[in-house]
PDB file of C-alpha atoms in Angstrom:
ATOM      1  CA  MET A   1       0.146  -0.098   0.228  1.00  0.00           C
ATOM      2  CA  ASN A   2       1.490   2.970  -1.325  1.00  0.00           C
ATOM      3  CA  ARG A   3      -0.322   6.120   0.217  1.00  0.00           C
ATOM      4  CA  LYS A   4       0.509   9.415  -1.364  1.00  0.00           C
ATOM      5  CA  SER A   5      -0.450  12.794   0.603  1.00  0.00           C
ATOM      6  CA  PRO A   6      -2.086  15.136  -1.552  1.00  0.00           C
ATOM      7  CA  THR A   7       0.456  18.020  -2.952  1.00  0.00           C
ATOM      8  CA  THR A   8      -0.132  21.704  -2.997  1.00  0.00           C
ATOM      9  CA  ALA A   9       1.736  23.821  -5.643  1.00  0.00           C
ATOM     10  CA  ALA A  10       4.206  25.920  -3.562  1.00  0.00           C
ATOM     11  CA  ALA A  11       3.736  29.726  -4.115  1.00  0.00           C
ATOM     12  CA  PRO A  12       7.096  30.766  -5.830  1.00  0.00           C
ATOM     13  CA  PRO A  13       9.249  32.953  -3.541  1.00  0.00           C
ATOM     14  CA  SER A  14       8.352  36.806  -3.731  1.00  0.00           C
ATOM     15  CA  SER A  15      11.049  39.622  -3.084  1.00  0.00           C
ATOM     16  CA  GLU A  16       8.196  41.727  -1.481  1.00  0.00           C
ATOM     17  CA  PRO A  17       7.502  41.115   2.262  1.00  0.00           C
ATOM     18  CA  SER A  18       4.606  39.464   3.238  1.00  0.00           C
ATOM     19  CA  PRO A  19       2.159  41.665   4.847  1.00  0.00           C
ATOM     20  CA  GLU A  20       2.538  39.533   8.072  1.00  0.00           C
ATOM     21  CA  ALA A  21       6.527  39.774   8.318  1.00  0.00           C
ATOM     22  CA  PRO A  22       7.719  42.838  10.534  1.00  0.00           C
ATOM     23  CA  LEU A  23       9.612  45.490   8.945  1.00  0.00           C
ATOM     24  CA  PRO A  24      13.063  46.285  10.397  1.00  0.00           C
ATOM     25  CA  PRO A  25      13.077  49.842  12.278  1.00  0.00           C
ATOM     26  CA  ALA A  26      13.913  52.406  10.456  1.00  0.00           C
ATOM     27  CA  ALA A  27      17.167  54.405  11.215  1.00  0.00           C
ATOM     28  CA  PRO A  28      16.793  57.369  13.042  1.00  0.00           C
ATOM     29  CA  GLN A  29      17.480  61.047  10.964  1.00  0.00           C
ATOM     30  CA  GLY A  30      20.805  61.734  10.112  1.00  0.00           C
ATOM     31  CA  VAL A  31      22.436  58.190  10.844  1.00  0.00           C
ATOM     32  CA  ARG A  32      24.064  56.645   8.122  1.00  0.00           C
ATOM     33  CA  PRO A  33      23.522  52.906   7.606  1.00  0.00           C
ATOM     34  CA  VAL A  34      26.698  50.897   8.721  1.00  0.00           C
ATOM     35  CA  ARG A  35      29.003  49.298   6.173  1.00  0.00           C
ATOM     36  CA  SER A  36      31.628  46.442   6.904  1.00  0.00           C
ATOM     37  CA  ALA A  37      35.112  47.771   6.453  1.00  0.00           C
ATOM     38  CA  SER A  38      37.349  45.877   3.989  1.00  0.00           C
ATOM     39  CA  PRO A  39      40.217  43.653   5.384  1.00  0.00           C
ATOM     40  CA  TRP A  40      42.335  46.706   4.343  1.00  0.00           C
ATOM     41  CA  GLU A  41      40.530  49.052   6.617  1.00  0.00           C
ATOM     42  CA  ARG A  42      40.207  46.565   9.536  1.00  0.00           C
ATOM     43  CA  LEU A  43      44.238  45.817   9.174  1.00  0.00           C
ATOM     44  CA  THR A  44      45.259  49.827   8.990  1.00  0.00           C
ATOM     45  CA  ARG A  45      42.753  50.795  12.060  1.00  0.00           C
ATOM     46  CA  GLY A  46      44.009  47.398  14.046  1.00  0.00           C
ATOM     47  CA  ALA A  47      47.793  48.704  13.218  1.00  0.00           C
ATOM     48  CA  GLU A  48      47.125  52.844  14.367  1.00  0.00           C
ATOM     49  CA  SER A  49      45.721  50.993  17.624  1.00  0.00           C
ATOM     50  CA  LEU A  50      48.140  49.081  18.199  1.00  0.00           C
ATOM     51  CA  ARG A  51      50.660  51.857  17.667  1.00  0.00           C
ATOM     52  CA  ARG A  52      48.553  54.312  20.022  1.00  0.00           C
ATOM     53  CA  GLY A  53      48.799  51.775  22.955  1.00  0.00           C
ATOM     54  CA  ILE A  54      52.688  50.970  22.474  1.00  0.00           C
ATOM     55  CA  ARG A  55      53.105  54.872  22.391  1.00  0.00           C
ATOM     56  CA  GLY A  56      50.885  55.154  25.782  1.00  0.00           C
ATOM     57  CA  VAL A  57      52.808  52.364  27.694  1.00  0.00           C
ATOM     58  CA  LEU A  58      56.140  53.773  26.816  1.00  0.00           C
ATOM     59  CA  GLY A  59      55.120  57.158  27.425  1.00  0.00           C
ATOM     60  CA  ALA A  60      55.650  58.780  23.931  1.00  0.00           C
ATOM     61  CA  ASP A  61      52.335  60.477  24.072  1.00  0.00           C
ATOM     62  CA  ALA A  62      53.189  62.383  27.087  1.00  0.00           C
ATOM     63  CA  TYR A  63      53.690  65.691  25.205  1.00  0.00           C
ATOM     64  CA  GLU A  64      50.420  65.426  23.237  1.00  0.00           C
ATOM     65  CA  LYS A  65      48.620  64.619  26.670  1.00  0.00           C
ATOM     66  CA  TYR A  66      50.769  67.968  28.274  1.00  0.00           C
ATOM     67  CA  LEU A  67      49.521  69.780  25.156  1.00  0.00           C
ATOM     68  CA  GLU A  68      45.599  69.069  25.483  1.00  0.00           C
ATOM     69  CA  PHE A  69      45.764  69.412  29.644  1.00  0.00           C
ATOM     70  CA  HIS A  70      47.644  72.986  29.116  1.00  0.00           C
ATOM     71  CA  ALA A  71      45.132  74.252  26.559  1.00  0.00           C
ATOM     72  CA  ALA A  72      42.354  73.424  28.585  1.00  0.00           C
ATOM     73  CA  HIS A  73      43.486  74.347  31.984  1.00  0.00           C
ATOM     74  CA  HIS A  74      45.923  77.417  31.424  1.00  0.00           C
ATOM     75  CA  PRO A  75      44.970  78.879  27.788  1.00  0.00           C
ATOM     76  CA  ASP A  76      46.526  82.275  28.791  1.00  0.00           C
ATOM     77  CA  HIS A  77      50.352  80.661  29.264  1.00  0.00           C
ATOM     78  CA  GLU A  78      52.556  79.640  26.960  1.00  0.00           C
ATOM     79  CA  PRO A  79      53.111  75.858  26.910  1.00  0.00           C
ATOM     80  CA  LEU A  80      56.711  74.314  27.134  1.00  0.00           C
ATOM     81  CA  SER A  81      58.418  73.268  23.909  1.00  0.00           C
ATOM     82  CA  GLU A  82      58.560  69.582  23.658  1.00  0.00           C
ATOM     83  CA  ALA A  83      62.467  69.478  24.213  1.00  0.00           C
ATOM     84  CA  GLU A  84      61.492  71.710  27.470  1.00  0.00           C
ATOM     85  CA  PHE A  85      58.976  69.172  28.531  1.00  0.00           C
ATOM     86  CA  TRP A  86      60.937  65.974  28.213  1.00  0.00           C
ATOM     87  CA  ARG A  87      63.728  67.812  30.113  1.00  0.00           C
ATOM     88  CA  ASP A  88      61.523  68.743  32.882  1.00  0.00           C
ATOM     89  CA  ARG A  89      59.700  65.186  32.762  1.00  0.00           C
ATOM     90  CA  THR A  90      63.166  63.447  32.996  1.00  0.00           C
ATOM     91  CA  ASP A  91      64.683  65.811  35.476  1.00  0.00           C
ATOM     92  CA  ARG A  92      61.111  64.956  37.689  1.00  0.00           C
ATOM     93  CA  GLN A  93      61.668  61.499  37.213  1.00  0.00           C
ATOM     94  CA  ASP A  94      65.422  61.660  38.388  1.00  0.00           C
ATOM     95  CA  ARG A  95      64.493  63.717  41.588  1.00  0.00           C
ATOM     96  CA  ASN A  96      61.259  61.498  42.550  1.00  0.00           C
ATOM     97  CA  PRO A  97      62.337  57.847  41.518  1.00  0.00           C
ATOM     98  CA  GLN A  98      59.445  55.727  41.092  1.00  0.00           C
ATOM     99  CA  GLY A  99      58.869  52.126  40.461  1.00  0.00           C
ATOM    100  CA  ARG A 100      60.195  51.857  36.682  1.00  0.00           C
ATOM    101  CA  CYS A 101      62.248  49.674  34.735  1.00  0.00           C
ATOM    102  CA  CYS A 102      65.139  52.105  33.731  1.00  0.00           C
TER     103      CYS A 102
END
């Protein structure tokens, strides 16, 4: 006994959403849709992030941070030059040694 169940013809797939399907939320005004970055962009961003991290650990970004702080808190005074800043920083570290490798 071979029983076959009645078959119904399947409707062809439609590119339009069905009336029952929920629509995705609209993006807020002024927000651009996110596009995925290319492998080159991701590599470039990763390398830049690594560079900033290493500079931060080594203290190489100290002068840039000093300039930002100085502009925010002492806008009426001239900041030290980069050479003066590093000389002052090294002298301060020599006068007040802290836990550091060298």
